[in-house]
Coordinates of C-alpha atoms and ligand atoms in Angstrom, one line a residue:
M4 CA -0.1 0.0 0.1
E5 CA 1.4 3.3 -0.8
R6 CA 1.3 6.0 1.7
P7 CA 2.0 9.9 1.6
F8 CA 5.3 10.5 4.0
D9 CA 6.4 7.0 3.9
A10 CA 10.1 5.7 4.5
K11 CA 12.3 5.9 1.7
V12 CA 13.5 2.2 1.7
K13 CA 12.0 -0.7 -0.3
S14 CA 13.7 -3.4 1.6
E15 CA 14.7 -4.4 5.2
S16 CA 18.3 -4.6 4.2
E17 CA 18.2 -0.7 3.2
L18 CA 16.4 0.0 5.9
L19 CA 19.4 -1.4 8.2
A20 CA 22.0 0.2 5.9
L21 CA 20.1 3.7 6.4
Q22 CA 20.3 2.6 10.6
L23 CA 23.9 2.1 10.3
E24 CA 24.4 5.5 8.2
G25 CA 22.1 7.3 10.8
L26 CA 24.2 5.3 13.7
K27 CA 27.6 6.2 12.5
W28 CA 26.3 9.8 12.1
T29 CA 24.7 10.5 15.4
V30 CA 27.5 9.0 17.2
R31 CA 29.6 11.1 15.5
H32 CA 27.9 14.1 15.3
A33 CA 27.1 14.0 19.3
Y34 CA 30.8 13.5 20.1
Y35 CA 32.1 16.3 18.6
G36 CA 29.1 18.7 19.2
S37 CA 28.4 17.6 22.9
P38 CA 30.5 17.9 25.4
A39 CA 28.7 15.9 27.8
Y40 CA 28.4 12.9 24.9
R41 CA 31.8 13.4 24.5
K42 CA 33.0 12.6 28.0
K43 CA 29.9 9.4 28.6
L44 CA 31.4 8.0 25.5
D45 CA 35.1 8.5 26.3
E46 CA 34.3 6.7 29.4
A47 CA 32.9 4.3 27.8
G48 CA 35.8 4.0 25.9
V49 CA 34.4 4.2 22.4
K50 CA 35.3 6.6 19.8
P51 CA 33.0 7.4 16.7
E52 CA 35.4 5.3 13.9
D53 CA 34.4 1.9 16.2
I54 CA 31.0 2.0 14.9
K55 CA 31.2 -0.3 11.9
S56 CA 28.3 -2.4 11.8
L57 CA 24.9 -1.8 13.7
D58 CA 25.7 -4.6 16.6
D59 CA 28.4 -1.8 17.7
L60 CA 24.9 -0.1 19.4
R61 CA 25.7 -2.6 22.2
R62 CA 29.2 -0.8 23.3
L63 CA 27.7 2.3 23.6
P64 CA 26.5 3.9 27.1
F65 CA 23.1 4.6 28.2
T66 CA 21.5 7.7 28.4
T67 CA 19.1 8.3 31.3
T68 CA 16.5 11.0 32.6
Q69 CA 19.5 12.1 34.9
D70 CA 21.8 13.2 31.9
L71 CA 18.7 15.7 30.6
Q72 CA 18.8 16.6 34.3
E73 CA 22.1 17.4 35.0
G74 CA 22.0 19.3 31.6
Y75 CA 19.3 21.8 32.5
P76 CA 18.2 24.0 30.8
F77 CA 19.9 23.1 27.8
P78 CA 21.3 18.9 28.3
L79 CA 23.0 16.9 25.7
L80 CA 22.6 19.7 23.4
S81 CA 25.0 19.4 20.6
V82 CA 24.7 21.7 18.3
P83 CA 25.3 25.8 18.6
L84 CA 22.5 27.7 20.2
E85 CA 21.5 29.9 17.6
K86 CA 20.7 26.8 15.3
V87 CA 18.1 26.3 18.0
I88 CA 14.8 27.6 16.8
R89 CA 12.2 26.4 19.5
I90 CA 12.5 24.5 22.8
H91 CA 10.0 22.2 24.5
A92 CA 9.6 20.6 27.8
S93 CA 7.6 18.0 29.7
S94 CA 5.4 18.8 31.9
G95 CA 8.0 17.9 34.8
T96 CA 5.7 15.6 37.2
T97 CA 8.9 14.2 38.5
G98 CA 12.0 16.3 40.0
K99 CA 13.3 19.1 37.0
R100 CA 11.4 19.5 33.9
K101 CA 13.2 17.8 30.7
V102 CA 13.8 20.6 28.3
I103 CA 14.9 19.1 24.5
C104 CA 16.2 21.9 22.0
Y105 CA 15.2 21.1 18.2
T106 CA 16.6 22.9 15.3
R107 CA 14.7 23.8 12.2
K108 CA 15.5 19.9 10.5
D109 CA 14.4 18.5 13.6
V110 CA 10.9 20.5 13.5
E111 CA 10.7 19.3 9.9
D112 CA 12.0 16.0 10.3
W113 CA 8.7 15.7 13.3
A114 CA 6.1 17.4 11.1
D115 CA 7.1 14.8 8.4
M116 CA 7.1 11.7 11.0
F117 CA 3.7 13.2 12.2
A118 CA 2.2 13.2 8.9
R119 CA 3.2 9.7 8.1
C120 CA 0.4 8.8 11.3
Y121 CA -2.0 10.4 9.8
A122 CA -1.5 8.5 6.3
Y123 CA -1.3 5.3 8.3
A124 CA -4.4 5.8 9.9
G125 CA -5.7 6.8 6.7
C126 CA -6.6 9.7 6.5
T127 CA -6.9 12.4 4.0
K128 CA -6.5 15.8 2.8
E129 CA -10.6 15.6 3.0
D130 CA -10.3 15.2 6.7
R131 CA -11.2 17.9 9.3
V132 CA -9.0 17.1 12.4
Q133 CA -10.0 18.6 15.6
I134 CA -7.3 18.8 17.5
A135 CA -8.1 18.4 21.5
V136 CA -4.6 18.3 23.3
G137 CA -2.8 21.1 25.0
Y138 CA -0.6 23.8 22.8
G139 CA 2.4 25.0 25.5
V140 CA 5.3 24.5 25.9
W141 CA 4.6 20.8 26.2
T142 CA 4.8 18.7 22.7
A143 CA 1.3 17.4 22.2
G144 CA -0.2 20.4 20.6
W145 CA 2.7 21.6 18.4
G146 CA 2.9 18.1 17.2
F147 CA -0.6 17.3 16.2
Q148 CA -0.8 20.5 14.4
N149 CA 2.4 20.6 12.6
G150 CA 1.9 17.0 11.3
C151 CA -1.6 17.7 10.3
E152 CA -0.6 20.8 8.4
R153 CA 2.5 18.6 6.8
F154 CA -0.6 16.3 5.7
G155 CA -2.4 19.0 4.3
A156 CA -5.9 18.1 5.9
M157 CA -7.5 20.8 7.8
A158 CA -6.5 21.5 11.3
I159 CA -9.0 22.5 14.4
P160 CA -6.9 23.6 17.0
V161 CA -9.2 23.5 20.4
G162 CA -7.0 22.6 23.1
P163 CA -7.9 20.1 25.6
G164 CA -11.1 20.9 27.6
N165 CA -13.9 23.2 27.2
I166 CA -16.2 20.4 26.1
D167 CA -18.9 22.5 24.7
M168 CA -17.0 24.3 22.5
Q169 CA -15.6 20.5 21.3
C170 CA -19.3 19.9 20.2
Q171 CA -19.9 22.6 18.7
F172 CA -17.0 22.3 16.3
L173 CA -18.0 18.9 16.2
E174 CA -20.9 19.7 14.5
D175 CA -20.8 23.2 12.9
F176 CA -17.2 22.1 11.0
G177 CA -18.1 18.7 10.6
S178 CA -14.8 17.3 11.9
T179 CA -14.0 14.0 11.3
V180 CA -10.9 13.2 13.9
L181 CA -10.9 14.1 16.9
C182 CA -6.9 14.1 18.7
C183 CA -7.1 13.8 22.7
T184 CA -6.2 11.8 25.2
A185 CA -8.2 8.5 26.0
S186 CA -9.5 10.3 29.1
M187 CA -10.4 13.0 27.3
G188 CA -12.1 10.7 24.5
L189 CA -14.2 8.9 27.1
L190 CA -15.7 12.4 28.2
M191 CA -16.0 13.6 24.9
A192 CA -18.2 9.9 23.9
E193 CA -19.9 10.7 27.1
E194 CA -21.1 14.1 25.9
I195 CA -22.1 12.9 22.3
D196 CA -24.0 9.6 24.0
R197 CA -25.6 12.7 26.1
R198 CA -26.5 15.4 23.8
G199 CA -27.5 13.0 21.4
L200 CA -25.1 13.9 18.5
R201 CA -24.1 10.7 17.4
G202 CA -26.7 11.3 14.1
K203 CA -25.5 15.0 13.5
I204 CA -21.5 14.8 13.3
K205 CA -19.4 13.5 10.6
L206 CA -16.5 12.0 13.4
R207 CA -14.9 9.0 11.9
K208 CA -11.2 8.5 13.4
I209 CA -10.2 9.3 17.2
I210 CA -6.2 9.2 17.4
F211 CA -5.1 9.2 21.3
G212 CA -1.9 10.6 22.3
S213 CA 0.0 10.5 24.7
E214 CA -2.1 8.0 27.3
R215 CA -2.4 4.7 27.3
S216 CA -6.2 3.1 26.8
S217 CA -7.6 0.2 27.8
D218 CA -9.7 -2.1 25.6
A219 CA -12.8 -1.8 28.2
M220 CA -12.2 2.2 28.1
R221 CA -11.5 1.9 23.7
R222 CA -15.2 -0.1 23.5
K223 CA -16.8 2.5 25.8
I224 CA -15.5 5.3 23.7
S225 CA -16.4 3.4 20.1
E226 CA -20.1 2.7 21.5
L227 CA -20.5 6.0 23.1
S228 CA -19.3 8.4 20.0
G229 CA -20.4 5.9 17.3
V230 CA -16.8 5.7 15.9
A231 CA -16.0 2.2 14.7
Y232 CA -13.5 0.4 17.2
E233 CA -11.7 -0.1 14.2
E234 CA -11.0 3.4 13.6
L235 CA -9.3 4.2 17.3
Y236 CA -5.4 5.1 16.7
D237 CA -2.9 5.4 19.5
I238 CA 0.0 7.6 18.9
P239 CA 3.1 7.1 21.4
G240 CA 5.5 9.9 22.2
M241 CA 7.5 11.6 24.2
T242 CA 9.4 15.1 24.4
E243 CA 12.9 13.6 24.3
L244 CA 11.9 11.6 21.3
Y245 CA 10.5 14.6 19.4
G246 CA 7.3 14.3 20.5
P247 CA 4.4 12.7 19.5
G248 CA 4.0 10.9 16.2
T249 CA 7.1 8.9 16.4
G250 CA 4.8 5.6 15.4
L251 CA 1.3 4.5 15.1
D252 CA -1.0 1.3 14.7
C253 CA -2.5 1.3 11.5
Q254 CA -6.2 -0.1 10.3
Y255 CA -4.9 -3.8 10.7
H256 CA -4.3 -2.7 14.6
K257 CA -1.7 -5.4 15.2
G258 CA 0.7 -3.4 16.9
I259 CA 2.6 0.4 16.7
H260 CA 4.2 1.0 13.9
Y261 CA 7.4 3.0 14.6
W262 CA 9.3 5.1 12.2
A263 CA 12.5 3.1 12.9
D264 CA 14.3 5.0 9.0
Y265 CA 14.1 7.9 12.0
Y266 CA 15.7 6.1 15.6
I267 CA 16.2 2.2 16.6
L268 CA 13.8 1.2 19.1
E269 CA 16.0 -1.5 21.5
V270 CA 13.8 -3.8 23.7
L271 CA 16.1 -4.2 27.2
N272 CA 15.4 -5.9 30.4
P273 CA 15.5 -3.1 32.9
E274 CA 17.2 -5.0 35.4
T275 CA 20.1 -6.9 33.4
L276 CA 20.0 -4.2 30.5
E277 CA 20.5 -7.4 27.7
P278 CA 17.8 -7.9 24.9
C279 CA 14.3 -9.1 25.5
E280 CA 13.4 -12.0 23.5
P281 CA 10.7 -11.2 20.9
G282 CA 7.6 -10.7 22.4
E283 CA 8.8 -10.2 26.1
V284 CA 8.2 -7.1 27.8
G285 CA 10.9 -5.0 29.2
E286 CA 12.0 -1.3 28.3
M287 CA 12.0 0.4 25.2
V288 CA 15.5 2.2 24.6
V289 CA 15.8 4.4 21.8
T290 CA 19.2 5.5 19.4
T291 CA 18.0 8.6 17.3
L292 CA 19.3 8.4 13.6
R293 CA 19.3 12.2 12.6
K294 CA 18.1 14.4 15.4
E295 CA 20.8 17.3 14.9
A296 CA 20.0 19.4 18.7
V297 CA 19.7 16.9 20.8
P298 CA 20.2 13.2 19.8
L299 CA 19.1 10.5 22.3
I300 CA 22.0 7.4 22.3
R301 CA 20.4 4.8 23.8
Y302 CA 18.1 6.6 26.0
R303 CA 16.6 4.7 28.8
T304 CA 12.5 5.7 28.2
R305 CA 10.9 4.0 31.6
D306 CA 8.2 2.9 28.9
L307 CA 7.4 -0.9 28.9
T308 CA 6.1 -2.3 25.2
R309 CA 7.0 -5.9 23.5
L310 CA 8.3 -6.2 19.7
I311 CA 6.0 -7.5 17.7
P312 CA 8.1 -9.7 15.2
E313 CA 5.2 -10.7 13.2
K314 CA 4.4 -9.1 9.5
C315 CA 1.8 -6.3 9.2
P316 CA -0.8 -7.9 6.7
C317 CA -0.7 -3.6 5.4
G318 CA 2.6 -4.3 3.8
S319 CA 4.6 -1.3 5.9
L320 CA 8.3 -2.1 6.3
M321 CA 8.2 -0.2 9.2
P322 CA 8.7 -2.6 12.7
M323 CA 6.0 -2.9 15.3
H324 CA 5.7 -2.6 19.0
D325 CA 3.0 -3.4 21.4
R326 CA 1.1 -0.4 22.7
I327 CA 2.8 1.2 26.0
L328 CA 2.0 -1.2 28.6
G329 CA 2.8 0.9 31.5
R330 CA 5.8 2.6 33.1
S331 CA 8.9 1.0 34.7
D332 CA 8.0 3.5 37.2
D333 CA 4.5 3.4 37.4
M334 CA 5.5 -0.6 39.0
F335 CA 4.5 -1.3 42.7
I336 CA 5.4 -3.7 45.0
F337 CA 2.7 -5.5 46.9
R338 CA 3.7 -8.2 48.8
G339 CA 6.9 -8.9 47.4
V340 CA 4.9 -8.8 43.4
N341 CA 6.1 -6.2 41.2
I342 CA 2.6 -5.2 39.6
Y343 CA 2.0 -2.7 36.8
P344 CA -1.6 -1.1 36.7
S345 CA -1.6 -2.1 32.8
H346 CA -1.9 -6.0 34.5
I347 CA -5.3 -5.3 36.7
D348 CA -6.3 -3.3 33.3
E349 CA -6.1 -6.3 31.4
I350 CA -8.2 -8.4 33.9
L351 CA -10.9 -5.8 34.2
S352 CA -10.9 -5.1 30.1
K353 CA -12.2 -8.8 29.9
I354 CA -14.8 -8.7 32.5
E355 CA -18.4 -6.9 30.4
E356 CA -20.2 -6.4 33.7
V357 CA -17.5 -3.5 34.6
G358 CA -16.9 0.1 33.5
S359 CA -13.6 1.3 32.3
E360 CA -12.5 3.3 35.5
Y361 CA -10.9 2.0 38.4
Q362 CA -8.8 2.6 41.0
I363 CA -6.2 1.1 43.1
H364 CA -5.7 1.8 46.7
L365 CA -2.6 0.8 48.6
F366 CA -2.6 1.2 52.5
R367 CA -1.2 -0.6 55.6
K368 CA -3.0 -1.4 58.6
E369 CA -1.9 -1.5 61.9
D370 CA -1.3 -5.4 61.6
G371 CA 1.5 -4.4 59.7
K372 CA 0.6 -5.9 56.6
D373 CA -0.2 -4.1 53.3
Y374 CA -3.5 -3.7 51.8
M375 CA -5.0 -3.4 48.4
T376 CA -9.0 -2.2 47.5
L377 CA -9.6 -2.3 44.0
K378 CA -13.0 0.6 43.3
V379 CA -14.3 -1.0 40.0
E380 CA -17.0 1.0 38.4
R381 CA -20.0 -1.2 37.3
A382 CA -20.8 -1.3 33.5
K383 CA -23.2 1.3 32.2
D384 CA -26.0 -1.0 31.5
V385 CA -25.7 -3.2 34.5
Q386 CA -28.4 -2.9 36.6
P387 CA -27.2 -1.9 40.2
S388 CA -28.0 -4.7 42.4
A389 CA -26.6 -6.4 45.8
E390 CA -26.1 -10.1 43.8
I391 CA -24.7 -8.9 40.8
D392 CA -22.1 -6.8 42.6
L393 CA -21.1 -9.9 45.3
K394 CA -21.1 -11.7 42.3
L395 CA -18.7 -9.2 40.4
K396 CA -16.5 -8.9 43.6
K397 CA -15.6 -12.0 43.5
L398 CA -15.1 -13.1 40.0
I399 CA -12.4 -10.1 40.1
E400 CA -11.1 -11.2 43.3
E401 CA -10.6 -14.6 41.9
R402 CA -8.8 -13.5 38.4
I403 CA -6.5 -11.2 40.4
K404 CA -5.4 -13.7 42.4
N405 CA -5.0 -16.0 40.0
Q406 CA -2.9 -13.9 37.4
I407 CA -0.9 -11.7 39.7
L408 CA -1.0 -14.0 42.9
V409 CA -2.1 -11.5 45.1
S410 CA -5.2 -10.9 47.7
C411 CA -7.5 -8.0 47.0
D412 CA -10.8 -6.3 47.9
V413 CA -12.9 -5.3 45.6
E414 CA -15.6 -2.7 45.9
V415 CA -17.9 -2.1 43.0
V416 CA -19.3 1.3 42.8
D417 CA -22.5 3.0 40.6
Y418 CA -21.1 4.1 37.0
G419 CA -19.9 7.6 36.6
T420 CA -18.7 8.0 40.1
L421 CA -15.2 7.9 39.8
P422 CA -13.9 11.3 38.4
R423 CA -12.7 11.5 34.8
S424 CA -9.8 13.7 33.7
E425 CA -9.0 15.9 31.1
R426 CA -5.5 14.6 30.9
K427 CA -4.3 11.5 32.6
T428 CA -6.8 10.0 35.0
K429 CA -5.0 9.2 38.6
R430 CA -5.7 5.6 39.2
V431 CA -2.6 4.6 41.9
F432 CA -3.4 5.8 45.5
D433 CA -0.7 4.7 47.5
T434 CA -0.8 6.2 51.7
R435 CA 1.7 3.0 52.9
Y436 CA 4.7 5.1 53.5
Ligands
LIG519 ZN1 0.5 -2.4 9.4

């Protein structure tokens, strides 16, 4: 399938050759452009000319969040400041913000990558794209906006929140594509349903950025908004690696195609830092191939995913990884077991009578032991009854016990009682320490 903005390579060997060329360029560029990188590479005993094959990637030292924080405000800058035309920063929930500089070429490359995402989502220039993510110092709004303009569809830059205006624009402008977080998608779908807009609007695709969405949440969004389930897409992305738009699941939804002509993705065991087997969950580690202002060399993202080795029916040469399955930082330890909220998500998603919203509460009682309570919403159409609640409680407790090997107490609450958010929904409440 020919897609606009797709990678220029015609075969896997061409892709690997392009990656090697990009890797050599990146190491040389970082070594001579950034004192911080030069120091790291010298300490690891690697010179740019040592990079002769893609296997030499493994000789390179890792880059971490700490490297970005230590270099604040312009960490790992590898070009003179006068070549920087823009900065973006992460929302900075932990420690200092991560600030990333961009050259003109970086901004252009990012727009090309993002335009490819719209192409893989099956958009055309006729589409009207309502962008309901934040515009500001973070990358979200700018990424969706520049990508949309580069692609050639009509951008409607609304920003997040403002549900009345969102609904009005869906009606008045006939928006066909909505870009938002999954949490915002759920809010919008509930509003579309509540206001009886389904027959009146032309929405046919939703692209989720920045937040992982569970299957249950996606099903709910599809059902309430009238957008087909297959037309819900996930865009992963992080500020350090340009921003959103570095990959997308195509219409077959076999995994997220990532743009391997712009970066190399390794999935490593976070403990041993050795490569995971295909299909095994580990930490995403990325190395950029043509990023100028702040190249990344084996940057540890803390995001967990797995490589999907199969070929996609769409025929794309771009390899695939799974949806982001959580952050290694989100992991919590409960009674000696490592648990990711995504585990719980997955279990709940398979039970029809529960909604997509849940909260995990962790606390310590006077007996010194840790306890977990899971608050779960009943699905919208399930009539509240003590009998059903008890049945659900038992079923969920049993599945968690069997699949995660811990005991928890489940509390079933009414549909719509857990807080929704326009950004990322907080799910873990840990009061143990
Ligand atoms: Zn595909």
